[in-house]
mmCIF file of C-alpha atoms in Angstrom:
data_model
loop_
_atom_site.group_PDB
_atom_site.id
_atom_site.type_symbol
_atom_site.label_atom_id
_atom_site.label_comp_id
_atom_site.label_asym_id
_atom_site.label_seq_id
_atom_site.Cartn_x
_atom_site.Cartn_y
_atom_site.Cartn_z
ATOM 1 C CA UNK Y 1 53.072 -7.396 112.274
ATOM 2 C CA UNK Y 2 49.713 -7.870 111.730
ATOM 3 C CA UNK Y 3 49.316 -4.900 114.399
ATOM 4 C CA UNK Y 4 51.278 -2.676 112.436
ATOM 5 C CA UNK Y 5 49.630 -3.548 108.716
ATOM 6 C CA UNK Y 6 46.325 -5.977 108.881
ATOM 7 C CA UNK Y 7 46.699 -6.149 104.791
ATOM 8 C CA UNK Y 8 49.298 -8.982 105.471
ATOM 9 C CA UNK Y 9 49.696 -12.102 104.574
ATOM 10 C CA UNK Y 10 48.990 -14.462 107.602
ATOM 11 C CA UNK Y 11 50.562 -17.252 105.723
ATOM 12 C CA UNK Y 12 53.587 -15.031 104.493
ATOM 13 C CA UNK Y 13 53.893 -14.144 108.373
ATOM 14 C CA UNK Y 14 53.826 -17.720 109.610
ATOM 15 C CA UNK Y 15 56.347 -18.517 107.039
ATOM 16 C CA UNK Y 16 58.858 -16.095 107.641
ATOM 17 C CA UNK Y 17 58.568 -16.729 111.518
ATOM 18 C CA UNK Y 18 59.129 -20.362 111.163
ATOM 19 C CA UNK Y 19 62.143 -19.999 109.160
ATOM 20 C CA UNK Y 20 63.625 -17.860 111.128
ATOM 21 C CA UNK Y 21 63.287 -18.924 114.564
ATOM 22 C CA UNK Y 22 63.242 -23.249 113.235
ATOM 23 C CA UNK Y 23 65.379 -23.377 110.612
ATOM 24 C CA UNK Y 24 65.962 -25.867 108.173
ATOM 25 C CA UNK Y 25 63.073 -28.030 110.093
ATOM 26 C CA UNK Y 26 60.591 -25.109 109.625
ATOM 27 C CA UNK Y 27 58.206 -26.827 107.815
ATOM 28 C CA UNK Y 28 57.828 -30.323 109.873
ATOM 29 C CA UNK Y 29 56.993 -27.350 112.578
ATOM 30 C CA UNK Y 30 54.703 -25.544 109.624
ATOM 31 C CA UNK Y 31 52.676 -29.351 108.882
ATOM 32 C CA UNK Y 32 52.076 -29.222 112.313
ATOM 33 C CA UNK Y 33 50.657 -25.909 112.712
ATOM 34 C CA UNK Y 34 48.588 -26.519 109.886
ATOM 35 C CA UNK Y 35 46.712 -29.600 110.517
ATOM 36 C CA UNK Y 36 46.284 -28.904 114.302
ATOM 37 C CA UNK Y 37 44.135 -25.438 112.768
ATOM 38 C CA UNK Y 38 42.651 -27.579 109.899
ATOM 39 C CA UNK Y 39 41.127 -30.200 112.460
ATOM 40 C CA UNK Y 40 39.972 -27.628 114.831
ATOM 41 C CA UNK Y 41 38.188 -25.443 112.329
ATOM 42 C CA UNK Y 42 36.858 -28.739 110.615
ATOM 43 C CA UNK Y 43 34.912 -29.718 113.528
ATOM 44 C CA UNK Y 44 31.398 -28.051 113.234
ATOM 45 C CA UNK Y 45 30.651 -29.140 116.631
ATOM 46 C CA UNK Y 46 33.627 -26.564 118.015
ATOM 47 C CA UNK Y 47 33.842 -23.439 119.356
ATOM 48 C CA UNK Y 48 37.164 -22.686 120.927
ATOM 49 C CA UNK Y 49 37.344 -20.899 124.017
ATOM 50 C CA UNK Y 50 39.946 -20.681 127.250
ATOM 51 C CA UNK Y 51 38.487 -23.730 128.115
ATOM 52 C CA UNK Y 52 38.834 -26.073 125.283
ATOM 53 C CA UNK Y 53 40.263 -29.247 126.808
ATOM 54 C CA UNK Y 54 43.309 -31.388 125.681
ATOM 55 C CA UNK Y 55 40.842 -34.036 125.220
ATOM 56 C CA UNK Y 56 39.042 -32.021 122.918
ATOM 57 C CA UNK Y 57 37.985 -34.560 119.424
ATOM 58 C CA UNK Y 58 40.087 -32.756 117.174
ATOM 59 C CA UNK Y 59 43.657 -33.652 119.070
ATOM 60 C CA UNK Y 60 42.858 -37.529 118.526
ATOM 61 C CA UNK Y 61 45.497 -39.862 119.323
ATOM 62 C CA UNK Y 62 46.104 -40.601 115.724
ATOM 63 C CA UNK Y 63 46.652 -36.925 115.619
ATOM 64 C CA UNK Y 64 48.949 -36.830 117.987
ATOM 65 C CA UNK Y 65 50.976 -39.814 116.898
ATOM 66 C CA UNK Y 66 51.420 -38.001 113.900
ATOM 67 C CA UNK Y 67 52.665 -34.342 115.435
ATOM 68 C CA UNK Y 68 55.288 -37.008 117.942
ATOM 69 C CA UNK Y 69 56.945 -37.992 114.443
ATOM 70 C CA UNK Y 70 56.950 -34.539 112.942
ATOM 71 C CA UNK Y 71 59.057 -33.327 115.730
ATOM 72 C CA UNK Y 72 61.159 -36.904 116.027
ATOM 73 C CA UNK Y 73 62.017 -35.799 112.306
ATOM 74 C CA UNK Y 74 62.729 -32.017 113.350
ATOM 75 C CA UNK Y 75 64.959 -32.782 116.697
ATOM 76 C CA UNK Y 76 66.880 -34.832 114.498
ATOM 77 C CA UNK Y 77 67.256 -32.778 111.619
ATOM 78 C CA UNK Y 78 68.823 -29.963 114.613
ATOM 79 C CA UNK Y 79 71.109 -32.392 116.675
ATOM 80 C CA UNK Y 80 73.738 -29.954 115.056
ATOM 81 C CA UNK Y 81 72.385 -26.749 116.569
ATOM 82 C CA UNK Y 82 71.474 -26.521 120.254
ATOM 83 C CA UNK Y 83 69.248 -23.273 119.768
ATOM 84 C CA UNK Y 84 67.028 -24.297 117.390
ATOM 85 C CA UNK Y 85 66.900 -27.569 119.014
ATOM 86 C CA UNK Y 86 65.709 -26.254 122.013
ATOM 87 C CA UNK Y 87 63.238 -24.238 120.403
ATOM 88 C CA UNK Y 88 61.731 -27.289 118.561
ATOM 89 C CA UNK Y 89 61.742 -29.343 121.691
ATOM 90 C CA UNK Y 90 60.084 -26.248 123.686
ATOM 91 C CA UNK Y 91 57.511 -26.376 120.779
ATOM 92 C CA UNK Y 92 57.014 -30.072 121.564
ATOM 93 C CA UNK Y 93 55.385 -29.477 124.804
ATOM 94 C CA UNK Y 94 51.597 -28.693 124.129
ATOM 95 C CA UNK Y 95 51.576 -32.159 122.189
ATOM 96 C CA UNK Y 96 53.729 -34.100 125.052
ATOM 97 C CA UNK Y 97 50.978 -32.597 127.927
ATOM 98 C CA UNK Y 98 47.636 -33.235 125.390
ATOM 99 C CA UNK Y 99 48.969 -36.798 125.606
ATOM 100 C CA UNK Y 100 49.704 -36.758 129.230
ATOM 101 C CA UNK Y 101 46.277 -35.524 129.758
ATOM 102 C CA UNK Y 102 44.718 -38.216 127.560
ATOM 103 C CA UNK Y 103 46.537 -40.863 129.298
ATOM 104 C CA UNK Y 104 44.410 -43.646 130.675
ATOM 105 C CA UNK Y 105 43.881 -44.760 134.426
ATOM 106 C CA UNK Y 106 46.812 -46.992 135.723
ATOM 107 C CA UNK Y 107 46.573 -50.827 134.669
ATOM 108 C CA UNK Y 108 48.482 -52.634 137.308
ATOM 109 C CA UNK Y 109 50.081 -55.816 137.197
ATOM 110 C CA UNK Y 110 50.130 -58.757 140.287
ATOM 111 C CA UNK Y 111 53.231 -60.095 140.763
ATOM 112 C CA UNK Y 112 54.409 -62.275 143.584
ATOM 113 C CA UNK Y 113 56.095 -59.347 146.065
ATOM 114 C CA UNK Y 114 53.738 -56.149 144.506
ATOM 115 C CA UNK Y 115 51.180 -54.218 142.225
ATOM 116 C CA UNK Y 116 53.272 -53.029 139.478
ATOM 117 C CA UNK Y 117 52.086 -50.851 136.610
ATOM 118 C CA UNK Y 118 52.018 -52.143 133.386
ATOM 119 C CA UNK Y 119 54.349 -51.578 130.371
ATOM 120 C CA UNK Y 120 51.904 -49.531 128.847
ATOM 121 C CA UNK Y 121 51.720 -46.998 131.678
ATOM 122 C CA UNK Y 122 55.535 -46.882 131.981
ATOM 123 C CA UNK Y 123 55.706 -45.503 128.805
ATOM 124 C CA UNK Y 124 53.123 -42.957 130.496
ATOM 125 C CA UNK Y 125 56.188 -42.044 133.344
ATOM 126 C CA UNK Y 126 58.889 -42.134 130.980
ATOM 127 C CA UNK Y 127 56.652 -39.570 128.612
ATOM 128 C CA UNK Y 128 56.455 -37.413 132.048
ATOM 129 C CA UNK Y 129 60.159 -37.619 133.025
ATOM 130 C CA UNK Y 130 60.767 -35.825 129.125
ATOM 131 C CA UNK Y 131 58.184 -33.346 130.028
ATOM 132 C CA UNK Y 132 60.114 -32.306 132.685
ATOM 133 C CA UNK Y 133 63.420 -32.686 131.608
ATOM 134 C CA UNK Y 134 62.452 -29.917 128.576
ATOM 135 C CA UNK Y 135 60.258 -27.599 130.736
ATOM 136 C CA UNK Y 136 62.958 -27.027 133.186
ATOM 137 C CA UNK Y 137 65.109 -26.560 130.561
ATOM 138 C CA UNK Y 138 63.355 -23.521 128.556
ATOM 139 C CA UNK Y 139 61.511 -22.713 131.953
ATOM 140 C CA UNK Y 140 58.322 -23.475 132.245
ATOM 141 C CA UNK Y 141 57.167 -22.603 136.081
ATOM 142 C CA UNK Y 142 53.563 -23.128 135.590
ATOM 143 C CA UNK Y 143 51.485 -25.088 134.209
ATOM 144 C CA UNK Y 144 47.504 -25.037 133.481
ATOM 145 C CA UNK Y 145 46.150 -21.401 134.609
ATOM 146 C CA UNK Y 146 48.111 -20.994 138.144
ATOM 147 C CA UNK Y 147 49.311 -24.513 139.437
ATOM 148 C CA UNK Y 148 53.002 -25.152 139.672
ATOM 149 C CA UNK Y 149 54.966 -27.392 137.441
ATOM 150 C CA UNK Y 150 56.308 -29.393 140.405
ATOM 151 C CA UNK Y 151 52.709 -29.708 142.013
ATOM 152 C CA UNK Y 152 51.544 -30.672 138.217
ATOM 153 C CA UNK Y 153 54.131 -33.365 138.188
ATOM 154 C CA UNK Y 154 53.491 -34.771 141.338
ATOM 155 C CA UNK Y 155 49.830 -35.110 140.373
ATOM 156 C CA UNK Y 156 50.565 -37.091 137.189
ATOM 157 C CA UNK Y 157 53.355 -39.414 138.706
ATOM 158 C CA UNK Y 158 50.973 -40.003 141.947
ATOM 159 C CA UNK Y 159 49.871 -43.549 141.970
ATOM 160 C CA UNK Y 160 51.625 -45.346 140.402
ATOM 161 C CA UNK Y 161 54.893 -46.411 142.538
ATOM 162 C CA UNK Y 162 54.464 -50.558 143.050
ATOM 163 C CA UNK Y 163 52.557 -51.550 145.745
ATOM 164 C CA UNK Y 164 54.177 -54.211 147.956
ATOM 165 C CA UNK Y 165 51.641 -57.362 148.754
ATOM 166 C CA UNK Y 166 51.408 -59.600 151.453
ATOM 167 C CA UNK Y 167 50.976 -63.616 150.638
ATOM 168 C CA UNK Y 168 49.018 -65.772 153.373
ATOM 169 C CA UNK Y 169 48.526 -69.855 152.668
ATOM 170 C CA UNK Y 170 47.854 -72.753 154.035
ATOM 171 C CA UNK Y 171 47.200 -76.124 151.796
ATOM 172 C CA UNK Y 172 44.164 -75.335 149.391
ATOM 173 C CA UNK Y 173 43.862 -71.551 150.265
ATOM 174 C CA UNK Y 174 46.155 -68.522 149.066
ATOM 175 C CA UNK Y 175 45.078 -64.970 149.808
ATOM 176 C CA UNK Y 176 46.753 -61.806 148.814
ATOM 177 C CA UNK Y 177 46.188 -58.411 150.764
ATOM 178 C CA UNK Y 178 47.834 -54.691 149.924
ATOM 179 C CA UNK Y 179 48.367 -52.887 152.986
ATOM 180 C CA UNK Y 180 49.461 -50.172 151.522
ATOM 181 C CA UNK Y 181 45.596 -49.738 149.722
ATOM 182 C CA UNK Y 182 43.414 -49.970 152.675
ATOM 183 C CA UNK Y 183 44.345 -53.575 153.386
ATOM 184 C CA UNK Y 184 42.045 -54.978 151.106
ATOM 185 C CA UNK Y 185 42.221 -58.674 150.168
ATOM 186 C CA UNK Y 186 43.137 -58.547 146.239
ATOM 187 C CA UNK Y 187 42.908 -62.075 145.357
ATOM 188 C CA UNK Y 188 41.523 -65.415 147.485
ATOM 189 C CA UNK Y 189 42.265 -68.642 145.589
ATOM 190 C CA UNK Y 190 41.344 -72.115 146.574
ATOM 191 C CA UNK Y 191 42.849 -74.952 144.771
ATOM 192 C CA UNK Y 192 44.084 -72.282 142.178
ATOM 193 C CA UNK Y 193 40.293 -70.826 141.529
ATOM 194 C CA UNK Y 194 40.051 -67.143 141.534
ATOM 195 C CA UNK Y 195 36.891 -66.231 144.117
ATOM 196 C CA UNK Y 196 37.796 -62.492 144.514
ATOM 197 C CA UNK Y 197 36.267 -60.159 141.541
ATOM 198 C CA UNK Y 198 38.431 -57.121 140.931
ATOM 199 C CA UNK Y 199 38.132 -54.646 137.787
ATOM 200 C CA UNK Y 200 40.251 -54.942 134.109
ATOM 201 C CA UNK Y 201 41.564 -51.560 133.146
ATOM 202 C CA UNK Y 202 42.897 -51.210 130.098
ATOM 203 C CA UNK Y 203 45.517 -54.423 129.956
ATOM 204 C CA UNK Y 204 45.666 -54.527 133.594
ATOM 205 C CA UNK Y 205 43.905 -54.383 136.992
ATOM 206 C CA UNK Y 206 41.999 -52.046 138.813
ATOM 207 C CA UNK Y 207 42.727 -52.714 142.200
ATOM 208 C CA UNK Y 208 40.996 -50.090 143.167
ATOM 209 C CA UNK Y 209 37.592 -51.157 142.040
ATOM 210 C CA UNK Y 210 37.331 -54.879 143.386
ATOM 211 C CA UNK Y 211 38.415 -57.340 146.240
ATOM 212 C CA UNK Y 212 37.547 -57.147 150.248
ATOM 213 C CA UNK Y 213 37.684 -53.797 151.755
ATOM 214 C CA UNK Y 214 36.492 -52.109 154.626
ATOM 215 C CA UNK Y 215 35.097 -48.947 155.428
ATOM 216 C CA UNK Y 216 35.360 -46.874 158.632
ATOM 217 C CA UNK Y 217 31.559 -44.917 158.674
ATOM 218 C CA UNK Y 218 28.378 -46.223 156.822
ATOM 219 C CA UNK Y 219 29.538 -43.314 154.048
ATOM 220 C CA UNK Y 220 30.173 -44.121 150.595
ATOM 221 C CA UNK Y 221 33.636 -44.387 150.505
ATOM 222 C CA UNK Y 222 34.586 -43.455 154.039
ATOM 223 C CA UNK Y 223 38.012 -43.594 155.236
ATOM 224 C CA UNK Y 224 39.588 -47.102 155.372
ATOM 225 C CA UNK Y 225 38.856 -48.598 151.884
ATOM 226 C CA UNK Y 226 42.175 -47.025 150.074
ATOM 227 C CA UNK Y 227 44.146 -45.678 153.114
ATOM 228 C CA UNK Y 228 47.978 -47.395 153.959
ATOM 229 C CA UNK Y 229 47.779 -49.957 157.053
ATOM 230 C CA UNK Y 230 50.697 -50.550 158.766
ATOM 231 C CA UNK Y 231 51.330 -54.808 159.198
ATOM 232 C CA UNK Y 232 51.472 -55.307 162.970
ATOM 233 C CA UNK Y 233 52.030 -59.552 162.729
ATOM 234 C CA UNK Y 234 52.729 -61.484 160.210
ATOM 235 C CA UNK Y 235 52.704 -65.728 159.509
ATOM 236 C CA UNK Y 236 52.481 -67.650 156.810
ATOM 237 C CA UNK Y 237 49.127 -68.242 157.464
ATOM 238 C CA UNK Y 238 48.111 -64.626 158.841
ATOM 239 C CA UNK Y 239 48.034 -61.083 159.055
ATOM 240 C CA UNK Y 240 47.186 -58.673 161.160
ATOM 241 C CA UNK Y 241 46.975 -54.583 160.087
ATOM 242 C CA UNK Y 242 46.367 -51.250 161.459
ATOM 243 C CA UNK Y 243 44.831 -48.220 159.942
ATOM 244 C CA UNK Y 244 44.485 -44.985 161.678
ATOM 245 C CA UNK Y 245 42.352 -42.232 159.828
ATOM 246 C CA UNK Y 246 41.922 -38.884 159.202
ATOM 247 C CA UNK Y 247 38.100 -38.859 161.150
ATOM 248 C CA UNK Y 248 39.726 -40.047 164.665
ATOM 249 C CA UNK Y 249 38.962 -43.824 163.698
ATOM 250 C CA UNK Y 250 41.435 -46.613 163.965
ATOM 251 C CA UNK Y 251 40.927 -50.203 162.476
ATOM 252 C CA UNK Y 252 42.571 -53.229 163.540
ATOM 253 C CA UNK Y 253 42.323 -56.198 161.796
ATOM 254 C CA UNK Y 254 43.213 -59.452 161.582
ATOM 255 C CA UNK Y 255 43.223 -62.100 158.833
ATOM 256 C CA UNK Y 256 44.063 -65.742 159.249
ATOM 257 C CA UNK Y 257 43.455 -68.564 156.957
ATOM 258 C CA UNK Y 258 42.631 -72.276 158.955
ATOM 259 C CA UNK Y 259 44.944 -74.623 159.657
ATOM 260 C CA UNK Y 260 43.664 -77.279 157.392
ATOM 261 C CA UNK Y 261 40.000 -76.010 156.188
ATOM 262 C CA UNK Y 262 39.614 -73.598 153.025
ATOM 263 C CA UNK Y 263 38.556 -70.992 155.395
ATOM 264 C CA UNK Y 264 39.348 -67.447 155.734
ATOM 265 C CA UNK Y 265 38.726 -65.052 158.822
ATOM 266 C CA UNK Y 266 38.656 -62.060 159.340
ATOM 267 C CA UNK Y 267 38.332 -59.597 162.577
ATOM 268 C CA UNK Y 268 38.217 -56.146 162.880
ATOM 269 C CA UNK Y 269 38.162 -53.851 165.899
ATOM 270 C CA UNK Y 270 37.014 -50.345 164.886
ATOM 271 C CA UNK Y 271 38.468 -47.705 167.950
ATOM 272 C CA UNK Y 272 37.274 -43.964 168.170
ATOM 273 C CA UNK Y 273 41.126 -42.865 168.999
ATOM 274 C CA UNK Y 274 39.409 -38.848 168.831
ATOM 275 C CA UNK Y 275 38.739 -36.235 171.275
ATOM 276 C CA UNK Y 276 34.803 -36.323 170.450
ATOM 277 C CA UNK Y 277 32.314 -39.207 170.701
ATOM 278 C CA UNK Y 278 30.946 -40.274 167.202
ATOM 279 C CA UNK Y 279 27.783 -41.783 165.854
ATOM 280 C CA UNK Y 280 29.485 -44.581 163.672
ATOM 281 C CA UNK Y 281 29.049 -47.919 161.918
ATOM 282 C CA UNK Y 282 31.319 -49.939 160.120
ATOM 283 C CA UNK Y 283 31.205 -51.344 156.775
ATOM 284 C CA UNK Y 284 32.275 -54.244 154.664
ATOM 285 C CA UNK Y 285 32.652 -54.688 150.784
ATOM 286 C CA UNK Y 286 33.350 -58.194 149.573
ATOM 287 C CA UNK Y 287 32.907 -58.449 145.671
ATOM 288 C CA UNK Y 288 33.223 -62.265 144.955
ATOM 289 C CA UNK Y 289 33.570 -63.913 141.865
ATOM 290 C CA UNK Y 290 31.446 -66.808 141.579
ATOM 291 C CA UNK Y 291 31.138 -69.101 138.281
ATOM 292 C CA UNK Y 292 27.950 -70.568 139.484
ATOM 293 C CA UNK Y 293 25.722 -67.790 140.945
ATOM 294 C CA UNK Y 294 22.658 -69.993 141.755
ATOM 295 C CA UNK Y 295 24.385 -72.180 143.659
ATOM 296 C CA UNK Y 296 25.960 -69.982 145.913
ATOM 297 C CA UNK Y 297 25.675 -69.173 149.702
ATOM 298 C CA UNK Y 298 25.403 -66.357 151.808
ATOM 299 C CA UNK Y 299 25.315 -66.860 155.916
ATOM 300 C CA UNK Y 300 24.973 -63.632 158.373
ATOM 301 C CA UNK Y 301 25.183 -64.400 161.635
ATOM 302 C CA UNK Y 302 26.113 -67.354 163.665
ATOM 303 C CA UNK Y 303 24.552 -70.173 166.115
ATOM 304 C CA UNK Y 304 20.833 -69.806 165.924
ATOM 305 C CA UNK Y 305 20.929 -66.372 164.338
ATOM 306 C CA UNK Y 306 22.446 -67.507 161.520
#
């Protein structure tokens, strides 16, 4: 309309839009509109463009938390007529995905069978699974400049399925290791003291960024640190895993905890299972947590070359 007569009222316009197409919920949708322009054109530091982020400072979650209870109050106000309803819930999306694309990293949980996410980042899924019960719904196909909705959704769920562990004991000494994330050793308690340091993120772990892993080439994170192992053997006092990898090397390795002594071991047989001969070394990544520091040990080597 604007178009047609550029003397209009913009505000008159908005009004009679909102009316129309929301009905008696029009302005929840209106308060919405409103403070979502006020922040943007309050921040000095803006200039909007195709690129302006969902993570941009003027949709702050406080923001956000605000818009989720405008439209609570506005799908409830339209139980009593689908269309409208619809509408208000397709209007719902831009503040469902800024969320989604605020969300943290996944904090995971140990229990005693897997790596579980935590509460908090359920209520991350369950926010997904209502994105894309309304997007089918009015249609959406495509989401962020070209990529599919499906191939969207797979990207945000990825992850965060629970991660079965493997337990391994003998009297003083309990390890835990994940084949399913590179086979890395996730905890290693003796006598009930932690000696394995893994990362907090958010109200969880990081298992990710901690433990024993191994890497396949000298690289910086070369295959084999993250990659699923398959469990070949398993006791109650040991493990043994495979890993086969994208750069034609295969791991092999074996943990076992001693019969009596608070000692862990661990072999590993790196194979070149490839068509071409490769120039190669392999690489370990303990990160122990240690209260006393000074007193520590290191030994490399064995016998005399210890």
């Amino acid at each position: 309309k604007l178009l047609w007569n550029p003397e209009r009222n913009v505000d008159e316009l908005i009004d009679e839009f909102c009316r129309a197409y929301y009905g008696n919920c029009w302005k929840l949708i209106r308060a919405y509109i409103d403070d979502t322009h006020s922040r943007a054109l309050g921040d000095p530091g803006l200039h909007m463009t195709i690129w302006t982020p969902p993570t941009a400072p003027f949709q702050t979650d406080e923001a956000l938390a605000m818009y989720a209870g405008l439209f609570d109050e506005a799908e409830a106000m339209m139980q009593g007529d689908p269309v409208r309803l619809e509408r208000v819930q397709k209007a719902r999306l831009p503040i469902m995905y800024s969320k989604l694309a605020r969300r943290p990293a996944p904090a995971w949980q140990l229990t005693d069978t897997a790596l579980v996410t935590t509460p908090a980042y359920q209520r991350v899924q369950e926010l997904v699974n209502r994105f894309e019960e309304i997007a089918r719904k009015v249609g959406v196909t495509r989401v962020s400049e070209g990529g599919s909705l499906d191939d969207w959704l797979t990207n945000v769920r990825s992850g965060v399925e629970p991660i079965p562990v493997v337990r391994i004991k003998n009297g003083s000494v309990e390890a835990v290791v994940v084949p399913g994330l590179g086979g890395r050793i996730l905890s290693l308690k003796c006598n009930g003291q932690e000696f394995m340091d893994v990362a907090a993120s958010g109200d969880g772990l990081d298992p990710r960024a901690g433990g024993y892993k191994e890497f396949s080439e000298m690289g910086y994170q070369s295959p084999g640190w993250v990659e699923p192992y398959t469990v070949v053997e398993q006791t109650e006092r040991s493990i043994v895993l495979e890993g086969a990898f994208q750069n034609g090397l295969k791991f092999h390795r074996w943990h076992e905890l001693d019969e009596q002594k608070p000692v862990l071991r661990v072999a590993t047989t790196l194979t070149n299972v490839g068509g071409a001969a490769k120039s190669t070394g392999m690489r370990t990544h303990p990160c122990f947590y240690l209260k006393d520091a000074v007193g520590a040990k290191l030994r490399l080597g064995a016998g005399a070359t210890v």
